[in-house]
PDB file of C-alpha atoms and ligand atoms in Angstrom:
ATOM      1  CA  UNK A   1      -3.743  -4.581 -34.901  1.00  0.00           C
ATOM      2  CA  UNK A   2      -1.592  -2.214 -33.536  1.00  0.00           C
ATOM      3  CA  UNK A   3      -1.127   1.644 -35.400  1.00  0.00           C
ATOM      4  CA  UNK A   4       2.603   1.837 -35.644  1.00  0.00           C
ATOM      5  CA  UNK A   5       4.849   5.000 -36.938  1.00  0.00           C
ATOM      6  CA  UNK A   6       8.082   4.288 -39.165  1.00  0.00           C
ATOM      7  CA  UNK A   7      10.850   2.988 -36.961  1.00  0.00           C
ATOM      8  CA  UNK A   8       8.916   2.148 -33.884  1.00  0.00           C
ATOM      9  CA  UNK A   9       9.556  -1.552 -32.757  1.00  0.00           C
ATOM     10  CA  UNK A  10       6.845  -4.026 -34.129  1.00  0.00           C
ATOM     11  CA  UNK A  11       5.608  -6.367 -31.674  1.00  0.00           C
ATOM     12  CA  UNK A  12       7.434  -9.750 -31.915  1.00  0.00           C
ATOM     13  CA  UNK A  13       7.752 -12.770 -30.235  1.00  0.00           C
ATOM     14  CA  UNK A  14       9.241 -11.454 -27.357  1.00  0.00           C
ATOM     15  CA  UNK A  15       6.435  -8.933 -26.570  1.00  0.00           C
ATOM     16  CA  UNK A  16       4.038 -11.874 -26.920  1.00  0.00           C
ATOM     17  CA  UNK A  17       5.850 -13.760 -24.371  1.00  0.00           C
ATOM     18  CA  UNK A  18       5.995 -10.863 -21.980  1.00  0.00           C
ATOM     19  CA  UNK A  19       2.628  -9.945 -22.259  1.00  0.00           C
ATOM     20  CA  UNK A  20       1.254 -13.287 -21.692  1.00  0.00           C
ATOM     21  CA  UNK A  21       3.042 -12.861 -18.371  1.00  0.00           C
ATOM     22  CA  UNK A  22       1.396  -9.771 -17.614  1.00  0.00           C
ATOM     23  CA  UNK A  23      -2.070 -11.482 -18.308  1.00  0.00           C
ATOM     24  CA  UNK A  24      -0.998 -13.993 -15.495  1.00  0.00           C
ATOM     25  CA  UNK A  25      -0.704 -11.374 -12.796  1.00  0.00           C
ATOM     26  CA  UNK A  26      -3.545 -10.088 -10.906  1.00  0.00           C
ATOM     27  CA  UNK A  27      -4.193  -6.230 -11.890  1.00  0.00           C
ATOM     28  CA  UNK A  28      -7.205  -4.372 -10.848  1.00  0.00           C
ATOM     29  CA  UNK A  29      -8.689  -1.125 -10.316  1.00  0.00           C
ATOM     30  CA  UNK A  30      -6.246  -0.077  -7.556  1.00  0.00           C
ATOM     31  CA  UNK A  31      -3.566  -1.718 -10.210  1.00  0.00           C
ATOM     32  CA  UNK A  32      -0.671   1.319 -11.325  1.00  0.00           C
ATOM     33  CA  UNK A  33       1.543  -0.100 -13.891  1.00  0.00           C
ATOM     34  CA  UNK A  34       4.655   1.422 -15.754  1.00  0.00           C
ATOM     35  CA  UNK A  35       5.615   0.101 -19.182  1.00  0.00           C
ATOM     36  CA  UNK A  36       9.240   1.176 -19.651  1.00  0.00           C
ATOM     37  CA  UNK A  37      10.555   0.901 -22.801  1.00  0.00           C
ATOM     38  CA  UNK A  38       6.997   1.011 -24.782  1.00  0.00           C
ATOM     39  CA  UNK A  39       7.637   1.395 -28.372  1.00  0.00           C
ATOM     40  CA  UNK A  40       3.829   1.083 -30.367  1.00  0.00           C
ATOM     41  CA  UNK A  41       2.471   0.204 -26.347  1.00  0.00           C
ATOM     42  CA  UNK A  42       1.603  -3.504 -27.236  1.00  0.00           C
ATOM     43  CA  UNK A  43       2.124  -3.921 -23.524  1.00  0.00           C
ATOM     44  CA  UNK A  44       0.160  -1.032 -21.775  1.00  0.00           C
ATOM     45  CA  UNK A  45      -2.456  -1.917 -23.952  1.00  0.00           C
ATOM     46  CA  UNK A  46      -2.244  -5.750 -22.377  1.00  0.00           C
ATOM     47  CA  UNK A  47      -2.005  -4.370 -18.746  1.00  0.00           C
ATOM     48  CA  UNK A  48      -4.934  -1.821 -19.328  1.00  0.00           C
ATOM     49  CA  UNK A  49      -6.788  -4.899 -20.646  1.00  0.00           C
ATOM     50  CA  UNK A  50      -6.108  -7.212 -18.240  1.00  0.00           C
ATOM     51  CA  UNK A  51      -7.572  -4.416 -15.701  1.00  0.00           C
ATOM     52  CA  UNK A  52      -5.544  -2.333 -14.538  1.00  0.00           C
ATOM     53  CA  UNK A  53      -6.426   1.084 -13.368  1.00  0.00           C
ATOM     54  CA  UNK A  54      -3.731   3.209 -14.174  1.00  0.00           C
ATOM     55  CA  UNK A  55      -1.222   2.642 -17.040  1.00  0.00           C
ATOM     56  CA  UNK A  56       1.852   4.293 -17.726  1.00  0.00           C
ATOM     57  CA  UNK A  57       4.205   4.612 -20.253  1.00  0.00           C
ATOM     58  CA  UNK A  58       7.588   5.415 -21.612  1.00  0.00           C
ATOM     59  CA  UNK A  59       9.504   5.605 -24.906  1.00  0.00           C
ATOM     60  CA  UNK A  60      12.890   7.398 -25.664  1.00  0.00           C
ATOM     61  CA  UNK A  61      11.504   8.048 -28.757  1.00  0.00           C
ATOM     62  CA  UNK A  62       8.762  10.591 -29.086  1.00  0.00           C
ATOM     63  CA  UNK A  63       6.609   8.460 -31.883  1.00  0.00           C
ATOM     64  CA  UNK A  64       6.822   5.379 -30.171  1.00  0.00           C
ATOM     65  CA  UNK A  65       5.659   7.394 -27.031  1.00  0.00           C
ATOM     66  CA  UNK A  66       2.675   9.174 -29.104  1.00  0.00           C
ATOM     67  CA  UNK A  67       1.814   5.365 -30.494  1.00  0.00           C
ATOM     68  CA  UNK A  68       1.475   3.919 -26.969  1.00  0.00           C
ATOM     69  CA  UNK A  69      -1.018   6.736 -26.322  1.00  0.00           C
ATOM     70  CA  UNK A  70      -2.917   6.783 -30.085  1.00  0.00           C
ATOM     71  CA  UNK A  71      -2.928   2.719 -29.660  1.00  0.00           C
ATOM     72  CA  UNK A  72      -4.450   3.156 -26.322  1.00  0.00           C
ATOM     73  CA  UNK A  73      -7.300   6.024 -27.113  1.00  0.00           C
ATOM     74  CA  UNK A  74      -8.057   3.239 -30.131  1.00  0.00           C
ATOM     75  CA  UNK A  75      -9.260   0.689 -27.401  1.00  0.00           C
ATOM     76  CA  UNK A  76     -11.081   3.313 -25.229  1.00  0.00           C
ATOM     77  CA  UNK A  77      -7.932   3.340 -22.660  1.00  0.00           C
ATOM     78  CA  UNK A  78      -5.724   6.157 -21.225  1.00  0.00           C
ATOM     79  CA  UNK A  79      -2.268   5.519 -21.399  1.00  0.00           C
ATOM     80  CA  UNK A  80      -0.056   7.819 -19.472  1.00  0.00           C
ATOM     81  CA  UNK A  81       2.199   7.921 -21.834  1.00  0.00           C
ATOM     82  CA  UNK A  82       5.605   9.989 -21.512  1.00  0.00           C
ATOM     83  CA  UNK A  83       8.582  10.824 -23.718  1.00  0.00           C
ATOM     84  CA  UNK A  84      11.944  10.216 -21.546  1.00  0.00           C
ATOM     85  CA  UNK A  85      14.926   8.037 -20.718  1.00  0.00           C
ATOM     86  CA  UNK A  86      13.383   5.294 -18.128  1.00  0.00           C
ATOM     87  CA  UNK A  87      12.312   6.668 -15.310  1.00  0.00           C
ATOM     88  CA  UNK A  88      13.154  10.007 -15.266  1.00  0.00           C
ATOM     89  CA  UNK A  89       9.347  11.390 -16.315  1.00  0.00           C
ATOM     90  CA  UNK A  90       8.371   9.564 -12.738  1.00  0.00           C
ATOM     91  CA  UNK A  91       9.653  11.114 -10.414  1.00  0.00           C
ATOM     92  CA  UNK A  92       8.633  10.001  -7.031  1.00  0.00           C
ATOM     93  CA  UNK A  93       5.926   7.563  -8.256  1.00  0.00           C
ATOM     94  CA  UNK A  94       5.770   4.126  -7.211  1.00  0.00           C
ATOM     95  CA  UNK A  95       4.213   1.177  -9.625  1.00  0.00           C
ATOM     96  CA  UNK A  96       2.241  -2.007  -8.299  1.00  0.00           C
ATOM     97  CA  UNK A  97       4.129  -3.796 -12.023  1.00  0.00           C
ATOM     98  CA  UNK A  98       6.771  -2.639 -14.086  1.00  0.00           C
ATOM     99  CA  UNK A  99       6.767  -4.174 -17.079  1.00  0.00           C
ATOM    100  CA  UNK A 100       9.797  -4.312 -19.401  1.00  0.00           C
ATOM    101  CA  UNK A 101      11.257  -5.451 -23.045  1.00  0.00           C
ATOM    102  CA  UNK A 102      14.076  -2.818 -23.396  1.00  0.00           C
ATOM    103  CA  UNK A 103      17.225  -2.885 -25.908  1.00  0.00           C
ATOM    104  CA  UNK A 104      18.907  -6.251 -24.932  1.00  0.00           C
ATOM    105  CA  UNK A 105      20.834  -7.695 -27.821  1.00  0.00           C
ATOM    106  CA  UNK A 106      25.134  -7.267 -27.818  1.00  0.00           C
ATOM    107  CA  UNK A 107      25.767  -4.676 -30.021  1.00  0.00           C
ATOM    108  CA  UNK A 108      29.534  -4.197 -31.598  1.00  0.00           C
ATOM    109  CA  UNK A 109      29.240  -0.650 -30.405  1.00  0.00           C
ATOM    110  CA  UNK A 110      29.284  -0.120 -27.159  1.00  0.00           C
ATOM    111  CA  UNK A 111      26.441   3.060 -26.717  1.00  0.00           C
ATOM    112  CA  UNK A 112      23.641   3.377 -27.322  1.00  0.00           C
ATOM    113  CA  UNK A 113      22.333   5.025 -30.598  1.00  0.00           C
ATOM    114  CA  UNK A 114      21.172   7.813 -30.611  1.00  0.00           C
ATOM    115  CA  UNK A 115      18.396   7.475 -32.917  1.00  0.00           C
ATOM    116  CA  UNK A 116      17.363   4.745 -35.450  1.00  0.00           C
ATOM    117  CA  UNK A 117      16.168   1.763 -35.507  1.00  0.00           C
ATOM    118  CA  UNK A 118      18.732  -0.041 -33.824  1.00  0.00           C
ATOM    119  CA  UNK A 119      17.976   1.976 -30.691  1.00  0.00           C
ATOM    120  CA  UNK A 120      15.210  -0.601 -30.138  1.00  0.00           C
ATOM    121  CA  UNK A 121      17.504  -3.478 -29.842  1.00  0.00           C
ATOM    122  CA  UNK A 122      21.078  -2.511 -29.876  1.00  0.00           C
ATOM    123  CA  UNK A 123      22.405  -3.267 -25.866  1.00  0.00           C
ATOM    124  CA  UNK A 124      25.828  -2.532 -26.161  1.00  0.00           C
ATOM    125  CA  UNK A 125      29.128  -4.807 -25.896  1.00  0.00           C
ATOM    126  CA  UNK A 126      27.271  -7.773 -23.840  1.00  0.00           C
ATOM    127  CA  UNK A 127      23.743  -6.267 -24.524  1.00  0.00           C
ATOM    128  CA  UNK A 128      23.138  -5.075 -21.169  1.00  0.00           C
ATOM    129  CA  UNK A 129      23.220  -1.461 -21.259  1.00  0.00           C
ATOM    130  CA  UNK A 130      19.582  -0.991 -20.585  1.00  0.00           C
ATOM    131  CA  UNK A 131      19.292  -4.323 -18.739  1.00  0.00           C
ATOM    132  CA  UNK A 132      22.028  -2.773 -15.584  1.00  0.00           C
ATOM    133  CA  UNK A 133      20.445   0.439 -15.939  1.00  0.00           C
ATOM    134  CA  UNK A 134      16.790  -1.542 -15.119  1.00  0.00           C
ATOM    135  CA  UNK A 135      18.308  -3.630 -12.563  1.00  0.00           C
ATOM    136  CA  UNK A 136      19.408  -0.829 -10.800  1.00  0.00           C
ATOM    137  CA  UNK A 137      16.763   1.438 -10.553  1.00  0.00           C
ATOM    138  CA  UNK A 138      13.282   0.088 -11.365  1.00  0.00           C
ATOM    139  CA  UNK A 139      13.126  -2.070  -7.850  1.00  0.00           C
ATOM    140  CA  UNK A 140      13.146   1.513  -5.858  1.00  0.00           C
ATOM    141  CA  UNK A 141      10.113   2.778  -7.677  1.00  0.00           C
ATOM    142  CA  UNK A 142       8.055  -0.369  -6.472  1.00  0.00           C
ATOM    143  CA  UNK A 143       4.919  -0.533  -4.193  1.00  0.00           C
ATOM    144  CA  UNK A 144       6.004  -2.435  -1.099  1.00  0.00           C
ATOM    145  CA  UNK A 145       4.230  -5.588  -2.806  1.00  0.00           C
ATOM    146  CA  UNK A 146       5.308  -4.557  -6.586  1.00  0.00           C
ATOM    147  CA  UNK A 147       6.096  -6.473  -9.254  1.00  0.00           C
ATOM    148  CA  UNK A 148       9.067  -6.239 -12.099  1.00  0.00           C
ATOM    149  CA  UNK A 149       8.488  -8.437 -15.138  1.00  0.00           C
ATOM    150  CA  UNK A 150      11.370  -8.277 -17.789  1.00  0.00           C
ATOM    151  CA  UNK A 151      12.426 -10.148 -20.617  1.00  0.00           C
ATOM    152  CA  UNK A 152      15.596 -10.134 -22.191  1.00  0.00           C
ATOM    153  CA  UNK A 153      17.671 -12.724 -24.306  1.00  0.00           C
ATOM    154  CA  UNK A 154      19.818 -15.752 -23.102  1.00  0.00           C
ATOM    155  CA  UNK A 155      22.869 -14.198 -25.071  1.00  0.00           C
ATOM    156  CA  UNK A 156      22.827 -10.900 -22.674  1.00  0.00           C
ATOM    157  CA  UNK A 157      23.307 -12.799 -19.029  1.00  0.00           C
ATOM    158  CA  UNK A 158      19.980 -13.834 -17.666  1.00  0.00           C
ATOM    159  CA  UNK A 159      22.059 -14.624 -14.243  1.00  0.00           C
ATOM    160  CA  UNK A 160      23.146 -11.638 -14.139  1.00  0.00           C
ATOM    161  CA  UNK A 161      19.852  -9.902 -13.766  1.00  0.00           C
ATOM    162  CA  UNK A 162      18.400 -12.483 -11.079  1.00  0.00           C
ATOM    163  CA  UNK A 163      21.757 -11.615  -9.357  1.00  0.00           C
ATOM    164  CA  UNK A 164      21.339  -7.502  -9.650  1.00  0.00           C
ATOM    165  CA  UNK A 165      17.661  -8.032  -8.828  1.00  0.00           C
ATOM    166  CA  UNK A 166      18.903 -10.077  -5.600  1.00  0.00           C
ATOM    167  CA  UNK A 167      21.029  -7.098  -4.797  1.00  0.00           C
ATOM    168  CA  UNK A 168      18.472  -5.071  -4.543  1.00  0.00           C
ATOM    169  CA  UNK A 169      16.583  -7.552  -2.141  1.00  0.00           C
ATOM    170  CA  UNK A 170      14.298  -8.766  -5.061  1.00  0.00           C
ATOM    171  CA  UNK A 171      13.181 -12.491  -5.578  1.00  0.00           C
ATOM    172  CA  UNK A 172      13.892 -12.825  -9.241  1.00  0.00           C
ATOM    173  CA  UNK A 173      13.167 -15.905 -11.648  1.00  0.00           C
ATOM    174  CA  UNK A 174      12.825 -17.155 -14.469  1.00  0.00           C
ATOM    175  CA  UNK A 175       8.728 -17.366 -15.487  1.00  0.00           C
ATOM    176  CA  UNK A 176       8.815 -18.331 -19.017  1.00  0.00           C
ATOM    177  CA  UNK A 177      10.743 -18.807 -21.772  1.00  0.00           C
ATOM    178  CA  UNK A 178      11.213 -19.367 -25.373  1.00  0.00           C
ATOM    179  CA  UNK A 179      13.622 -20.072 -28.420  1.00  0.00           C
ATOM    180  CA  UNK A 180      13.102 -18.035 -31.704  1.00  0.00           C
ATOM    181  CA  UNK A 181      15.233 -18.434 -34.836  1.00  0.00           C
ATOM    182  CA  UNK A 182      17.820 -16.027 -35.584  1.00  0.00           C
ATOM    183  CA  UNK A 183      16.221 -12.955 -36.918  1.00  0.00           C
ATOM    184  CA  UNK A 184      17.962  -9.909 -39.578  1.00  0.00           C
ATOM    185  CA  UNK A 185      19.891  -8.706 -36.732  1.00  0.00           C
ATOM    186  CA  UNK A 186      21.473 -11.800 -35.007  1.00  0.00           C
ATOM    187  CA  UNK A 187      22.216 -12.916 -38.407  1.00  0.00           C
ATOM    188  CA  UNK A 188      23.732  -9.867 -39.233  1.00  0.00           C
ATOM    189  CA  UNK A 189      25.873  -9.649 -36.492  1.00  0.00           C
ATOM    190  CA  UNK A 190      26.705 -13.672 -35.852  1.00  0.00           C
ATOM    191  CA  UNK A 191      30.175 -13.379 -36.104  1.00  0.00           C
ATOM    192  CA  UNK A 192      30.411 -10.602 -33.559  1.00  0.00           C
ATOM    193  CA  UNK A 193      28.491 -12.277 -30.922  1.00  0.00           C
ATOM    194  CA  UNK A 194      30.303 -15.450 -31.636  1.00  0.00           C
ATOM    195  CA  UNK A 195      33.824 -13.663 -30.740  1.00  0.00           C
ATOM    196  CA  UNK A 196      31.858 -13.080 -27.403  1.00  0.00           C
ATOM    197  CA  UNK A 197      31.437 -16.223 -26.979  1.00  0.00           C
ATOM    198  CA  UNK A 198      27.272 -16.034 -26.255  1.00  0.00           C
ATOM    199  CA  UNK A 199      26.557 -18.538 -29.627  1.00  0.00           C
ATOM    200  CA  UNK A 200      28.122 -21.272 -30.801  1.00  0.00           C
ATOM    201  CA  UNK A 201      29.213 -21.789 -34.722  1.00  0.00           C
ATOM    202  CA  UNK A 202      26.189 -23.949 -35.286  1.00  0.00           C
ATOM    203  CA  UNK A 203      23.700 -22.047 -33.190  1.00  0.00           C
ATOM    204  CA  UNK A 204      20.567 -20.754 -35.392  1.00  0.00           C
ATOM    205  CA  UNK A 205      18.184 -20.181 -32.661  1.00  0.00           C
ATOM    206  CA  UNK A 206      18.547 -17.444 -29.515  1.00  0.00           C
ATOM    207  CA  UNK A 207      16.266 -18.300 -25.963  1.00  0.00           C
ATOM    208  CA  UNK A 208      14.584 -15.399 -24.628  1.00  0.00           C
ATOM    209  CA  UNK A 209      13.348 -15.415 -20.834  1.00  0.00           C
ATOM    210  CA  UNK A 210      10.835 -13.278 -18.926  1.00  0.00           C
ATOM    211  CA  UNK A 211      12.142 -13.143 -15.589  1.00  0.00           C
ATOM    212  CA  UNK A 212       9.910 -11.878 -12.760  1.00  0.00           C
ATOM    213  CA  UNK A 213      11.283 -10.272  -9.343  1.00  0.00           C
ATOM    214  CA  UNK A 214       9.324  -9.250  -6.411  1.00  0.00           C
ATOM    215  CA  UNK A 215      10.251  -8.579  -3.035  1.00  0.00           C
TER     216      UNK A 215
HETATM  217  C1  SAM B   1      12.379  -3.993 -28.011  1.00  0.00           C
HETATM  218  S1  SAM B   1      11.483  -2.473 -28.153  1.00  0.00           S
HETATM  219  C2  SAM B   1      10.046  -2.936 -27.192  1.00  0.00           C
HETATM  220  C3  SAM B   1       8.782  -2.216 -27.580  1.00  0.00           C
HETATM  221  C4  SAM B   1       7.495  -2.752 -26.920  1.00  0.00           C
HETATM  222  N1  SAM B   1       7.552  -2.655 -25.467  1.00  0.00           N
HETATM  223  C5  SAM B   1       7.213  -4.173 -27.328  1.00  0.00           C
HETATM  224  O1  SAM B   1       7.425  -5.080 -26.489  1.00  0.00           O
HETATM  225  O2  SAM B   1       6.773  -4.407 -28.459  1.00  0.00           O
HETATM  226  C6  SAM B   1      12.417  -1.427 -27.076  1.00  0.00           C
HETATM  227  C7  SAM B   1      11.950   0.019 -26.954  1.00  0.00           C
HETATM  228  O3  SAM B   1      12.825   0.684 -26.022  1.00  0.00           O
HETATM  229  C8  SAM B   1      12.927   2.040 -26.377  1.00  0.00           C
HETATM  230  N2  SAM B   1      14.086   2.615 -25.663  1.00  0.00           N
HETATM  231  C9  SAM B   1      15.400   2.475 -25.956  1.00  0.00           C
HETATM  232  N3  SAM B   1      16.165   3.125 -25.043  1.00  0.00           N
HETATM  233  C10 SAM B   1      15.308   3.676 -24.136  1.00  0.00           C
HETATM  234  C11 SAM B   1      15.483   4.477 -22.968  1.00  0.00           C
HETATM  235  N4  SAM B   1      16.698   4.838 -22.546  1.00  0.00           N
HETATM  236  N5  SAM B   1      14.382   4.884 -22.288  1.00  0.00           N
HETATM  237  C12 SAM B   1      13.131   4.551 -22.735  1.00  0.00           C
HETATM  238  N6  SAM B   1      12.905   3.800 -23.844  1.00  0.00           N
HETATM  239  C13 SAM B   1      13.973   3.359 -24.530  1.00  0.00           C
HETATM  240  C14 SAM B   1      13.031   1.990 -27.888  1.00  0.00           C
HETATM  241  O4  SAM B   1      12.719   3.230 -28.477  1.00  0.00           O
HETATM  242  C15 SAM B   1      12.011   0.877 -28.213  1.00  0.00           C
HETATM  243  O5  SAM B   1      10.742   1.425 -28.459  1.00  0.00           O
END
C-alpha cells in the first residue's frame, strides 16, 4: 500500500508492467537508478527493493515528489527524491537505469497542463510530448553500460521511440507488453483520438509496451 496525496497518479496497470521489468534487471549495491516521472514512487520503491544502491527520483509536482520520498522512508529506503522538470535537478549525473512511465496519452490540447490531474497523463496532440523530450535526453545521462526502461501506449508511436532511441545509438525493444480496457480518460476522449486515427470505431481496449534501450 502505497501513501498517496490528492492528485498524485495511482499506480495502475502500467506501473505494474514497468516495474515487473525493473525486477528483471540486475541492480545491486553499485546500482544508481533515476525514476523520472515518479508520481507516489511505486517505482523507486521497486528498484530500491530489487537492490539497488542509490535511488533517485523526480516529479513535476512537488506532492508526488514528497510521496516518492514519504513512501520510501515507510519501507526503510532513501529515495533521492527531487522536485523538477526531467532531468534538470541532475545535472551532470549519470544513472546505471532510468526508469520511466511519463504523460503518454494524445491529448486534444497540445501542452502540457500546467497543473491538475491531467498533467499525469495528458501527452499532447499524438501523446508524445514527454515521450520526444525522454528520447532525446535521458540516453546522455547513462553509465556507459546503462539502461532506459520506458513504457508508453501503442496509440502514442511505439516505433517512434525505438527509432529516436536508435538515433541516439541505443538498442531499443520492445520487452513486454499488455492490453487494458479503455479507462475514464480514453473513453472520454474516444472521438478525439479516433480523428487521429490511433483507434478504430470498435476498439475498447489500448496496448501498452515497456520498451527497453541500451547501448
Ligand atoms: C503516469 S504518472 C506515473 C507515476 C508513477 N511513476 C507510476 O508509474 O505510478 C506520470 C507522472 O509524471 C509526472 N510529470 C509530468 N510531467 C513531468 C515533467 N515534465 N517532469 C517530471 N515529472 C513529470 C506527473 O506529475 C506524474 O506524477
Amino acid at each position: 500500500m502505497m501513501i498517496r496525496f490528492p492528485g498524485v497518479y495511482a499506480p495502475q496497470c502500467d506501473t505494474r508492467l514497468l516495474s515487473d521489468a525493473v525486477r528483471a534487471e540486475k541492480l545491486d549495491a553499485s546500482s544508481q537508478v533515476l525514476d523520472l516521472c515518479s508520481g507516489s514512487g511505486a517505482l523507486s520503491v521497486c528498484a530500491a527493493k530489487a537492490g539497488a544502491g542509490t535511488v533517485f527520483a523526480v516529479d513535476i509536482s512537488r506532492r508526488a515528489a514528497v510521496c516518492t520520498w514519504m513512501n520510501g522512508r515507510l519501507r526503510g529506503h532513501r529515495i533521492h527524491a527531487r522536485h523538477g522538470d526531467l532531468l534538470t535537478p541532475f545535472h551532470g549525473r549519470r544513472f546505471d537505469l532510468v526508469v520511466s512511465n511519463p504523460p503518454y496519452v494524445p491529448s486534444v490540447d497540445d501542452r502540457a497542463p500546467r497543473t491538475g490531474r491531467a498533467r499525469s497523463w495528458d501527452g499532447g496532440n499524438d501523446g508524445r510530448l514527454l515521450l520526444d523530450r525522454i528520447c532525446a535526453t535521458a540516453p546522455g545521462v547513462l553509465q556507459k553500460e546503462g539502461t532506459i526502461l520506458l513504457i508508453q501506449s501503442a496509440l502514442s508511436g511505439i516505433d517512434r521511440t525505438v527509432e529516436l532511441f536508435a538515433d541516439n545509438e541505443l538498442e531499443a525493444s520492445v520487452v513486454s507488453r499488455t492490453s487494458i480496457p479503455f479507462g475514464p480518460v480514453l473513453l472520454s476522449r474516444r472521438r478525439y483520438l479516433e480523428s487521429i486515427g490511433v483507434i478504430d470505431p470498435d476498439q475498447v481496449t489500448e496496448e501498452v509496451v515497456v520498451i527497453r534501450a541500451r547501448r
